[in-house]
Coordinates of C-alpha atoms and ligand atoms in Angstrom, one line a residue:
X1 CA 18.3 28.2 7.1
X2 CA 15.0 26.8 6.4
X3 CA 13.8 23.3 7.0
X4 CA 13.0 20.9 4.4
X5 CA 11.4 17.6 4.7
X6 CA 10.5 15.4 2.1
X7 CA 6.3 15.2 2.3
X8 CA 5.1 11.7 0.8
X9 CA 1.6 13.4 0.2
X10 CA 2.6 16.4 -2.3
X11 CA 5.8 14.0 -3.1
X12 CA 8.2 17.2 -3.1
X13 CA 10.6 18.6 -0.4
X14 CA 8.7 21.6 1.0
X15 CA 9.8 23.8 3.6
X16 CA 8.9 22.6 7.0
X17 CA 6.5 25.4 8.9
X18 CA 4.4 23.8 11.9
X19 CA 0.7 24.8 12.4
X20 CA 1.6 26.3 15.5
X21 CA 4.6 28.5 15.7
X22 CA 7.5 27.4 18.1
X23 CA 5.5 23.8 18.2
X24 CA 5.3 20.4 16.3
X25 CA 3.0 17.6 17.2
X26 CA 4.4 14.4 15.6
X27 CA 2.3 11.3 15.3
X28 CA 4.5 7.9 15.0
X29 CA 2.9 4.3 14.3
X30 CA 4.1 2.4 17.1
X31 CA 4.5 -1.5 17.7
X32 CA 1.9 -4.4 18.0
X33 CA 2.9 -6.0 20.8
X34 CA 2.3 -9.6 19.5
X35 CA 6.4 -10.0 19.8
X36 CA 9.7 -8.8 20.2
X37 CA 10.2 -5.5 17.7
X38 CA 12.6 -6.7 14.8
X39 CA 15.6 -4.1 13.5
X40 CA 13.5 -3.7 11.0
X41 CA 11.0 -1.8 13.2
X42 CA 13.7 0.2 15.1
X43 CA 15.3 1.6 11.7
X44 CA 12.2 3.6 11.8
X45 CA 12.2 3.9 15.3
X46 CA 15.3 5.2 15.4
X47 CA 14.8 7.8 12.2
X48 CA 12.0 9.2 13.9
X49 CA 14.5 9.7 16.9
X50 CA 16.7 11.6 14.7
X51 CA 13.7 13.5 13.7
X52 CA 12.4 13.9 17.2
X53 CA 15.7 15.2 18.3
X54 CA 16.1 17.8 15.2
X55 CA 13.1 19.5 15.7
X56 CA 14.1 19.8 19.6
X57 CA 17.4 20.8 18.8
X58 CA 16.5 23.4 16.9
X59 CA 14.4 25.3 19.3
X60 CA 10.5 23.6 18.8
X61 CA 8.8 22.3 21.3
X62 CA 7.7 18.5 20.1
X63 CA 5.1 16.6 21.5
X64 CA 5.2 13.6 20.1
X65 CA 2.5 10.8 20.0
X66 CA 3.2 6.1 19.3
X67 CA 0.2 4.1 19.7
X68 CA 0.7 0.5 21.4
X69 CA -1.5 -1.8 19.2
X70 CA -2.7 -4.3 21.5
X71 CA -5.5 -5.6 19.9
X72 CA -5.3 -6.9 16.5
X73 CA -5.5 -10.0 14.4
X74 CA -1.7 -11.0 15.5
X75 CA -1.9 -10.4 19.2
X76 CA -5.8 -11.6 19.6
X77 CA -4.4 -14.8 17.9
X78 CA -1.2 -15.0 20.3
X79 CA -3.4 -14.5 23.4
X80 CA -5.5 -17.3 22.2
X81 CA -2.2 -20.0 21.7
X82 CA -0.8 -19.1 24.7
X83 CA -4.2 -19.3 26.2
X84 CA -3.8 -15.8 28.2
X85 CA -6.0 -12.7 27.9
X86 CA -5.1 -10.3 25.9
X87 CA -3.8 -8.0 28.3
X88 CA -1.4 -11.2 30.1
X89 CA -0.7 -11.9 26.3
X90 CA 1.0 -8.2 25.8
X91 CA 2.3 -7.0 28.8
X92 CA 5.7 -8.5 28.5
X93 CA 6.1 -7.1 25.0
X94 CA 4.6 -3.7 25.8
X95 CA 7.8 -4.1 29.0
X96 CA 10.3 -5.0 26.2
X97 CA 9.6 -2.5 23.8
X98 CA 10.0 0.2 26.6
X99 CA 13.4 -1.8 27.9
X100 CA 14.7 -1.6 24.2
X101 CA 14.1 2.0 23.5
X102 CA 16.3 2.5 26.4
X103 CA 18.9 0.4 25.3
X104 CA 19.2 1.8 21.6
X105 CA 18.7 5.5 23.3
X106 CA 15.7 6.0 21.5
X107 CA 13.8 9.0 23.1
X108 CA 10.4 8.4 24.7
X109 CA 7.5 10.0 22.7
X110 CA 5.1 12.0 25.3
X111 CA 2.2 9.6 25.1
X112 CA 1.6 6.2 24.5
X113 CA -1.7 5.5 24.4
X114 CA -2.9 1.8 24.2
X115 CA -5.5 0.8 22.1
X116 CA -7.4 -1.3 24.3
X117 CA -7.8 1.8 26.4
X118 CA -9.0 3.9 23.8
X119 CA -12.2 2.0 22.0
X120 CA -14.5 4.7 23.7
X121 CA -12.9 7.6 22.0
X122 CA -13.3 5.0 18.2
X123 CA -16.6 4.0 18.3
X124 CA -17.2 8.0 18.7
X125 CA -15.2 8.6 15.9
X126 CA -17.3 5.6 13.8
X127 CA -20.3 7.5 14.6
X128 CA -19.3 10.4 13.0
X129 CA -18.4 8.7 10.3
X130 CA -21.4 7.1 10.3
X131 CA -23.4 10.5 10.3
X132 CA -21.8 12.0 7.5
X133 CA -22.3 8.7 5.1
X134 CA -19.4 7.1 5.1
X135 CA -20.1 3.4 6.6
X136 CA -22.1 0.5 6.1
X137 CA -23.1 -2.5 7.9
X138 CA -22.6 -5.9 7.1
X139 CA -22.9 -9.2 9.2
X140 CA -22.1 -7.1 12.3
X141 CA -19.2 -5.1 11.0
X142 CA -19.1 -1.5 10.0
X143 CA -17.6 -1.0 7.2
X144 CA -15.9 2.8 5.0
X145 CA -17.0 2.7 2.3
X146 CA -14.1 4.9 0.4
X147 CA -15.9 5.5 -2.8
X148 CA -17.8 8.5 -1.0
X149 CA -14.2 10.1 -0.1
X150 CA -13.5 10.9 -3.6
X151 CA -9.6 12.0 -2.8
X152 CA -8.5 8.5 -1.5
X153 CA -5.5 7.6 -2.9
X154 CA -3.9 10.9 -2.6
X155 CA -1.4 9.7 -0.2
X156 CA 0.0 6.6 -1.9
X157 CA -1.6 7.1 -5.4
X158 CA -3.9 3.7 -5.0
X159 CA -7.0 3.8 -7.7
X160 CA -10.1 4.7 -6.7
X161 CA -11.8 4.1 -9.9
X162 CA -10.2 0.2 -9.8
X163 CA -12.1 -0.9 -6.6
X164 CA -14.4 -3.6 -7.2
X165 CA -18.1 -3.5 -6.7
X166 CA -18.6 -4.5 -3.2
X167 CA -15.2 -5.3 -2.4
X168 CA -14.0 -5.6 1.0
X169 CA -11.6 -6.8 3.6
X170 CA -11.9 -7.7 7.0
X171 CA -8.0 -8.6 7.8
X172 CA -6.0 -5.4 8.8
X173 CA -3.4 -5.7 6.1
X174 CA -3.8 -6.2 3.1
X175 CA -2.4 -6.7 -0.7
X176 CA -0.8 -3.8 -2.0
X177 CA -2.5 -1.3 -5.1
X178 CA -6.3 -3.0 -3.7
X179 CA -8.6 -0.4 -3.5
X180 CA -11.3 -1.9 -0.9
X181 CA -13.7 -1.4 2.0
X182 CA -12.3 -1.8 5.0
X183 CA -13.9 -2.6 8.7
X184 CA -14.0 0.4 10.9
X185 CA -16.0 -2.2 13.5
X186 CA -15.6 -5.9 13.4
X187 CA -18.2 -8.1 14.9
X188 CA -17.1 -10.5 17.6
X189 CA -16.0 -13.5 17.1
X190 CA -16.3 -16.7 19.9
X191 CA -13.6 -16.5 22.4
X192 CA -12.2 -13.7 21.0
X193 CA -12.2 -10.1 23.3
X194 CA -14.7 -7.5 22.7
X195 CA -16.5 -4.6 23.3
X196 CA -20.4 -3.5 23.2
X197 CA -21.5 -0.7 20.5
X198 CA -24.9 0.2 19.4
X199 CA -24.0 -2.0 16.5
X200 CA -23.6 -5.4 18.7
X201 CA -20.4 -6.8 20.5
X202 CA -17.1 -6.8 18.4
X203 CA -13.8 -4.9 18.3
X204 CA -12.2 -1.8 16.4
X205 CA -10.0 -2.5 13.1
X206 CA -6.4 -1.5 13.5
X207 CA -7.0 1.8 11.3
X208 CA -9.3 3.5 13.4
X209 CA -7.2 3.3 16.5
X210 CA -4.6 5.5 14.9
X211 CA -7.1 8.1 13.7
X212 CA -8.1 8.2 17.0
X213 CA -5.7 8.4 19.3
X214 CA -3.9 10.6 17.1
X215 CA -6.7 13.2 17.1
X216 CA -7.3 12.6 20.3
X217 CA -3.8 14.3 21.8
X218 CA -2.3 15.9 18.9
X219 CA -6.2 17.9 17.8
X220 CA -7.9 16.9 14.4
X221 CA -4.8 18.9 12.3
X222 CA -1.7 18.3 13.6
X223 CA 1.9 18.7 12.1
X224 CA 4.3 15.9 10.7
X225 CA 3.0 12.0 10.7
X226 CA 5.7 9.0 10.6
X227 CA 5.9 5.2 10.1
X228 CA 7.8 3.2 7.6
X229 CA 6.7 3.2 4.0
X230 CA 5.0 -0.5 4.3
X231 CA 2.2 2.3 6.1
X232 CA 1.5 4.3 3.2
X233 CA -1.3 2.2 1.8
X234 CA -3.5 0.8 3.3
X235 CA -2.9 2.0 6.7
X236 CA -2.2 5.8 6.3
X237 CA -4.1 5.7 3.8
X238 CA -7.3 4.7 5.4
X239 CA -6.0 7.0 8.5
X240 CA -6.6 9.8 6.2
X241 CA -10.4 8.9 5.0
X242 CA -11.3 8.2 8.6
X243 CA -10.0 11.6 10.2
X244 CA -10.4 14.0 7.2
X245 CA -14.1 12.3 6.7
X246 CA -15.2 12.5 10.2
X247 CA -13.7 16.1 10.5
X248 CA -13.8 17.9 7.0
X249 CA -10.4 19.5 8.3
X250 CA -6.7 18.5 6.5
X251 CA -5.4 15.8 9.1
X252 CA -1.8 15.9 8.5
X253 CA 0.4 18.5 7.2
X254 CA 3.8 16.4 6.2
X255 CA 3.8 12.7 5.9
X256 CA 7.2 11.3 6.5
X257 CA 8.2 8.1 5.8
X258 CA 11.2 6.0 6.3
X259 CA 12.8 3.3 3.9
X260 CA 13.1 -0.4 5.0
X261 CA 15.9 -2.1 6.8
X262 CA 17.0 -5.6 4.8
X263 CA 19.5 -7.8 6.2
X264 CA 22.4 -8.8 4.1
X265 CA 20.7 -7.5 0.6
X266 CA 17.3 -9.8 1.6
X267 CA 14.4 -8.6 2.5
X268 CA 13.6 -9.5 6.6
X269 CA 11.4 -12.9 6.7
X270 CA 10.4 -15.8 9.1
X271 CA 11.2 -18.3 6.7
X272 CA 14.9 -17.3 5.8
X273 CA 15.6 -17.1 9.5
X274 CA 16.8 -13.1 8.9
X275 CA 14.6 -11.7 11.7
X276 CA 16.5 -11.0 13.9
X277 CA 15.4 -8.7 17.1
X278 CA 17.8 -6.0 19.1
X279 CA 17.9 -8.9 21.7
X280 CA 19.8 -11.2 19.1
X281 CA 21.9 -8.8 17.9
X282 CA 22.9 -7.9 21.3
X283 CA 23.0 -11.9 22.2
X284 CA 25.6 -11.9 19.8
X285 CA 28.1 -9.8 21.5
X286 CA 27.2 -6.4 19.1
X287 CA 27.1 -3.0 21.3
X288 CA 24.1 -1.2 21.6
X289 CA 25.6 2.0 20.8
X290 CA 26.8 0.2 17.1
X291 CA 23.5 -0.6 16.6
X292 CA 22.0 2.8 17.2
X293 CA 24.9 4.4 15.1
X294 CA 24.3 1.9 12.3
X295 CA 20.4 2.5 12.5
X296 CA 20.6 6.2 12.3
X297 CA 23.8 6.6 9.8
X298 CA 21.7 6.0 6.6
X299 CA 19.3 8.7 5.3
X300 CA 15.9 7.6 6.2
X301 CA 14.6 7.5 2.7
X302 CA 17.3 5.0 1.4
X303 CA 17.2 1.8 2.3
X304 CA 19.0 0.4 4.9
X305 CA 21.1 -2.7 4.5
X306 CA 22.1 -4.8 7.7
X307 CA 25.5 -6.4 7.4
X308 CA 28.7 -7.8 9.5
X309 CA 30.4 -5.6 8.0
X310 CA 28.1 -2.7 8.6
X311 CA 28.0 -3.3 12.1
X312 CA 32.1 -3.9 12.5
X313 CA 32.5 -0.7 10.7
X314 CA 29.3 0.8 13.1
X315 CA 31.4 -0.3 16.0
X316 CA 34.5 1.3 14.9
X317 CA 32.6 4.6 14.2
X318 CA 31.6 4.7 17.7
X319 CA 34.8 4.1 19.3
X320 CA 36.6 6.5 17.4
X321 CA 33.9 9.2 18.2
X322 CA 34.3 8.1 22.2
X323 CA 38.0 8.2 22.5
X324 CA 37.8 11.6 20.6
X325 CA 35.3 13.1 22.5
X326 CA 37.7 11.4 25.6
X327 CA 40.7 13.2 24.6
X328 CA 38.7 16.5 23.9
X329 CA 37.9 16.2 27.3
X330 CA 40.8 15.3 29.0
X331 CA 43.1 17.6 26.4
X332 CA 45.4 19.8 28.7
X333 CA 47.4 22.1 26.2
X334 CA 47.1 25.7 25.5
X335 CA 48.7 26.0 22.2
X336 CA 48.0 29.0 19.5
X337 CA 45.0 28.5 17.6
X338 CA 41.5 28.8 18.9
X339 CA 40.3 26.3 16.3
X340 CA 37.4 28.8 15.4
X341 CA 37.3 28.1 11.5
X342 CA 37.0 24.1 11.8
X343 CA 34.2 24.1 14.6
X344 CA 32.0 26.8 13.1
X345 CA 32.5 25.2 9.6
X346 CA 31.7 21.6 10.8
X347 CA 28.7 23.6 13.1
X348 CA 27.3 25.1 10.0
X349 CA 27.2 22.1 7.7
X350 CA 26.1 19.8 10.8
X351 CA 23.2 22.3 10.7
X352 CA 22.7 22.9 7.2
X353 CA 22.9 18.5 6.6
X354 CA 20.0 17.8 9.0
X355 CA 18.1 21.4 8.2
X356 CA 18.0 19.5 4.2
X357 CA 15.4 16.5 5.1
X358 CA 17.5 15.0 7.6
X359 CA 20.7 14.6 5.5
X360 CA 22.4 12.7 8.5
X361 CA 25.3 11.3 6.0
X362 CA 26.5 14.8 5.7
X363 CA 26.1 15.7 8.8
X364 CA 28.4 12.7 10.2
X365 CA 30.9 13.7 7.3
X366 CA 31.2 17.0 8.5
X367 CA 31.9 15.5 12.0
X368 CA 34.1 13.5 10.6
X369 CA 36.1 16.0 9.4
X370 CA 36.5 17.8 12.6
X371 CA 37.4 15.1 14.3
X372 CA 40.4 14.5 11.8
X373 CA 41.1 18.3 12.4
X374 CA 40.7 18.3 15.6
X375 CA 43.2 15.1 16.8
X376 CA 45.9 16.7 14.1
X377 CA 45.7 20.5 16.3
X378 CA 45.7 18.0 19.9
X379 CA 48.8 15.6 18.3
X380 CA 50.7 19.1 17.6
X381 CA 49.7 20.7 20.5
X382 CA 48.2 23.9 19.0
X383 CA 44.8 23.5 20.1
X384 CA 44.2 26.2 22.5
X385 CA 42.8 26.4 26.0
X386 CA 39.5 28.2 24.8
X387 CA 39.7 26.4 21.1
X388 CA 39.0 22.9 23.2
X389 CA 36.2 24.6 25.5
X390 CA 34.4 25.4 22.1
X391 CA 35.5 22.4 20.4
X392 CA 33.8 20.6 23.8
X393 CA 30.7 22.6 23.5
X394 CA 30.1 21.9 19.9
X395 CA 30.3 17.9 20.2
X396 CA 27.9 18.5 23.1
X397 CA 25.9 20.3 20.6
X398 CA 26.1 17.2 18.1
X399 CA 25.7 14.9 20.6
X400 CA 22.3 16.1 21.6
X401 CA 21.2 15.4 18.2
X402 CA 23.0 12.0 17.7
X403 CA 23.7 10.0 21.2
X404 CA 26.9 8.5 20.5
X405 CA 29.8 9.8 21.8
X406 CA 29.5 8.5 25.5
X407 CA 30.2 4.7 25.4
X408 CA 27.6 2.2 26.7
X409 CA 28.6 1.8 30.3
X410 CA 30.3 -1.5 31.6
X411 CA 28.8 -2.8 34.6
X412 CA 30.7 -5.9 35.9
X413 CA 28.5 -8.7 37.1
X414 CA 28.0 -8.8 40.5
X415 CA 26.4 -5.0 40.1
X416 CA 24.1 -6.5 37.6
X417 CA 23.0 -9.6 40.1
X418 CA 22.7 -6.4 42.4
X419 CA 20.5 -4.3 40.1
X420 CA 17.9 -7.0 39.6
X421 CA 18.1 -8.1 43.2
X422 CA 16.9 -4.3 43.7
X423 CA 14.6 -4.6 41.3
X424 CA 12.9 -7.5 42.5
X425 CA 12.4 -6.2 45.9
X426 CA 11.1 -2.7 44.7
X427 CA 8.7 -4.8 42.6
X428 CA 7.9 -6.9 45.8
X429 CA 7.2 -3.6 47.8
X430 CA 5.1 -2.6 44.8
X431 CA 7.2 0.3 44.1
X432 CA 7.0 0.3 40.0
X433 CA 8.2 4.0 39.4
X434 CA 11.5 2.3 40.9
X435 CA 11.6 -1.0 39.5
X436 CA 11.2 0.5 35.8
X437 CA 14.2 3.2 37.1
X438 CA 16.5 0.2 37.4
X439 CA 15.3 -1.9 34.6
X440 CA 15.8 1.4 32.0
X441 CA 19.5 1.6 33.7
X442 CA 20.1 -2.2 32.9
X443 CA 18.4 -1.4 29.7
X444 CA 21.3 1.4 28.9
X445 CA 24.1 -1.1 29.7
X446 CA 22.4 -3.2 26.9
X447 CA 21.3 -5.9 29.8
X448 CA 18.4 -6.9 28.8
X449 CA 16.1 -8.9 31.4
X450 CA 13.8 -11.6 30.7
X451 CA 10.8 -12.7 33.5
X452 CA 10.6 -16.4 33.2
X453 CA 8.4 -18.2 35.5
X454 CA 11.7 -19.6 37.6
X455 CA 13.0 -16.0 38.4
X456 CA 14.7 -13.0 36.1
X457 CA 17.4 -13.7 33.8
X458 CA 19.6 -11.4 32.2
X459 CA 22.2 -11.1 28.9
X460 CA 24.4 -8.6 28.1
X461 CA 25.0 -7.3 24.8
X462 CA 28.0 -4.6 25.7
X463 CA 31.7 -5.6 25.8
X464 CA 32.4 -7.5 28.7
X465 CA 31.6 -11.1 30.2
X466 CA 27.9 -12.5 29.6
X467 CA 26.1 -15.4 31.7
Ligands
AMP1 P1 4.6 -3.0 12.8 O1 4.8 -3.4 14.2 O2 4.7 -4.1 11.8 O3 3.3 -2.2 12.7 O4 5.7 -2.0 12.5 C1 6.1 -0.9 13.3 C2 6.9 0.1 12.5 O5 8.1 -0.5 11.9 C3 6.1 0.7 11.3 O6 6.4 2.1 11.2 C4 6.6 -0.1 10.1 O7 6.4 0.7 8.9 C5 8.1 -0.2 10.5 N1 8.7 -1.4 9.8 C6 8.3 -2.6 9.6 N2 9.2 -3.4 9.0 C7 10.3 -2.6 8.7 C8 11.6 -2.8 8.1 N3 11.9 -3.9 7.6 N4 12.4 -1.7 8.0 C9 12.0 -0.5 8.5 N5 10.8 -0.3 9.1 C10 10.0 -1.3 9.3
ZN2 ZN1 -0.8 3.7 12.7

């Protein structure tokens, strides 16, 4: 069957056909490392997992890009209380984010470019934006002016025709349905970091970095772009002025874009305390593995609503897939029936779920189902000998797509305190490759480390004892 995904740009499901056959090149907006990444963030992490996984599972080849915005109002601002550069300022986040991929089983993406390593390949694009008529300059700061890119708005139906006279914004985000000029180029401020440019010192706005670095490993048309929908406009928005102006060539073919994650029917915020990171969840006893079950349960373009109950019922869902999977595995009998019509029925609607714009719902209903099947043939011992091996082979099959049916592993204390003893030396020895090795195995038995100044410490989020 044909894939379908649902394309925010043409606002339709359309059949999904990649530039290239046999090969999709998938640009994700990644984190600002001014913090921890909220649940929020990993709901749409975690969809473009799914996604990520899919397309692999189905036979593509994916190379996938998630920029690391390290320079930005938030992060230039946290560098500056903590009074640490920029690059002191990030680094532990930048570590964190990487540790809690691992933990939720997210997939890395091929590249990660950062966007303090990438202002060379921006300013270029600025100057071609600037050759073709699309900037200004004011006080220092370039500026697009989007009135000469007469289809902006096409992505998130903003109006051209309302943009003020002159209006303009320096901040990265800004209010919704605002039309406005935004800063490609922003001069520099005192203390703040910077780079030279022919037009003075200063620092890239956060849009161009994504235009960039997209273009710069995925080409200037590339396949399927993701973020959550809070991205539409401005960000992807103005992504699309800057490439398609500087280029002249479509940027993106699908846009896809993933619902938000609220937290007991309210919407995530600082001030109602709600904002919570994977390492609270995890602080308070929830398995990783629930978590990742939870995030990826809901179809992406619903929203996603956090709850105790969600997660208890999450939890359950994950150890009733393990101990199946368990008994699959260890099932000995050879009864009668080969179990052919339940596994290629619960194969083909599996399939046919995620082929319709990711329907994961479904596709965990069909599973579902099997499973029920599946433990009635084992309880009366009809399964057969070869039923089981395909019955094995098929989970396998889901499980490459969803990560859930091998528990998070338990590792007792004193191999922990072992682990990070190891860690430390390889660290000492300067051996990183290693050091990240263990910390990504700590990661997976949701022990997550934290470098304090007085030595490592560590909490566990997985069943068993804590610190
Ligand atoms: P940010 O670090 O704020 O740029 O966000 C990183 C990613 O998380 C982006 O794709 C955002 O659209 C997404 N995101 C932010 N808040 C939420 C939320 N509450 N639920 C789901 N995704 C979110
Ligand atoms: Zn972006």
């Amino acid at each position: 069957m044909t894939i379908r995904f649902y394309n925010t740009l043409s606002r339709r499901l359309a059949p999904f056909e990649p530039l290239t056959p046999g090969r999709v090149r998938i640009y994700t907006c990644g984190p600002t490392v001014y913090n921890y990444a909220h649940i929020g963030n990993f709901r749409t992490y975690a969809f473009e997992d799914l996604l990520r996984r899919f397309l692999k599972w189905k036979g593509f080849e994916v190379v996938q890009v998630m920029n690391v915005t390290d320079v930005d109002d938030k992060t230039i601002r946290g560098a500056r209380e903590a009074g640490v550069t920029l690059d002191e300022y990030t680094r532990p986040y930048i570590d964190a984010f990487y540790d809690d991929l691992d933990t939720l089983r997210l997939q890395r993406s091929e590249h990660y470019p950062r966007a303090t390593e990438h202002v060379p390949e921006m300013l270029e694009l600025i100057e071609r934006l600037e050759a073709n008529g699309h900037t200004y300059l004011s006080e220092g700061a370039v500026y697009y002016r989007i009135s000469t890119f007469p289809s902006y708005g096409k992505l998130s139906g903003v109006d051209l025709d309302s943009l003020q006279p002159g209006a303009r914004v320096d901040v990265d985000e800004y209010a919704k349905e605002e039309a406005r000029d935004f800063a490609l180029w922003k001069a520099a401020r005192e203390g703040e970091p910077h780079w030279e440019s022919r037009w003075g010192p200063g620092r890239p706005g956060w849009h161009i970095e994504c235009s960039a670095m997209s273009m710069k490993y995925l080409g200037e048309s590339f396949d399927i772009h993701t973020g959550g929908v809070d991205n539409i406009f401005p960000h992807h928005e103005n992504e699309i002025a800057q490439s398609e102006g500087a280029t002249g060539k479509p940027f993106v073919k699908y846009w896809l874009h993933s619902a938000h994650l609220i937290v007991e029917g309210q919407k995530m915020s600082k001030s109602l305390g709600n904002q919570y990171t994977l390492r609270d969840l995890l602080a308070k006893g929830y398995d990783p593995l629930a978590i990742r079950y939870l995030l990826l349960a809901t179809h992406y373009r619903r929203q996603l609503n956090l709850t105790l109950e969600g997660l208890e019922a999450a939890a359950a869902a994950v150890t009733r897939l393990a101990d199946f999977y368990r008994r699959v595995g260890e099932y000995d009998g050879d009864g009668p029936d080969d179990f052919e019509e339940p596994t290629g029925t619960a194969g083909g609607k599996f399939e046919a779920a995620l082929d319709d714009d990711l329907g994961v719902a479904e596709a965990l209903a069909a599973l579902f189902d099997l499973v029920t099947a599946a433990n009635r043939a084992m309880d009366a011992g009809e399964l057969s000998a070869a039923g089981r091996k395909s019955l094995h082979a098929t989970l396998d099959s889901f499980d490459e797509v969803l990560d859930v049916f091998h528990p998070t592993p338990v590792v007792l204390d004193e191999e922990i305190e072992r682990l990070i003893a190891e860690r430390e030396e390889a660290r000492r020895a300067q051996d990183y490759a290693r050091a990240d090795a263990l910390r990504a195995r700590l990661a997976a038995a949701g022990v997550v480390l934290e470098d304090t100044p007085s030595g490592v410490r560590w909490k566990r989020g997985a069943a068993g004892a804590s610190d």
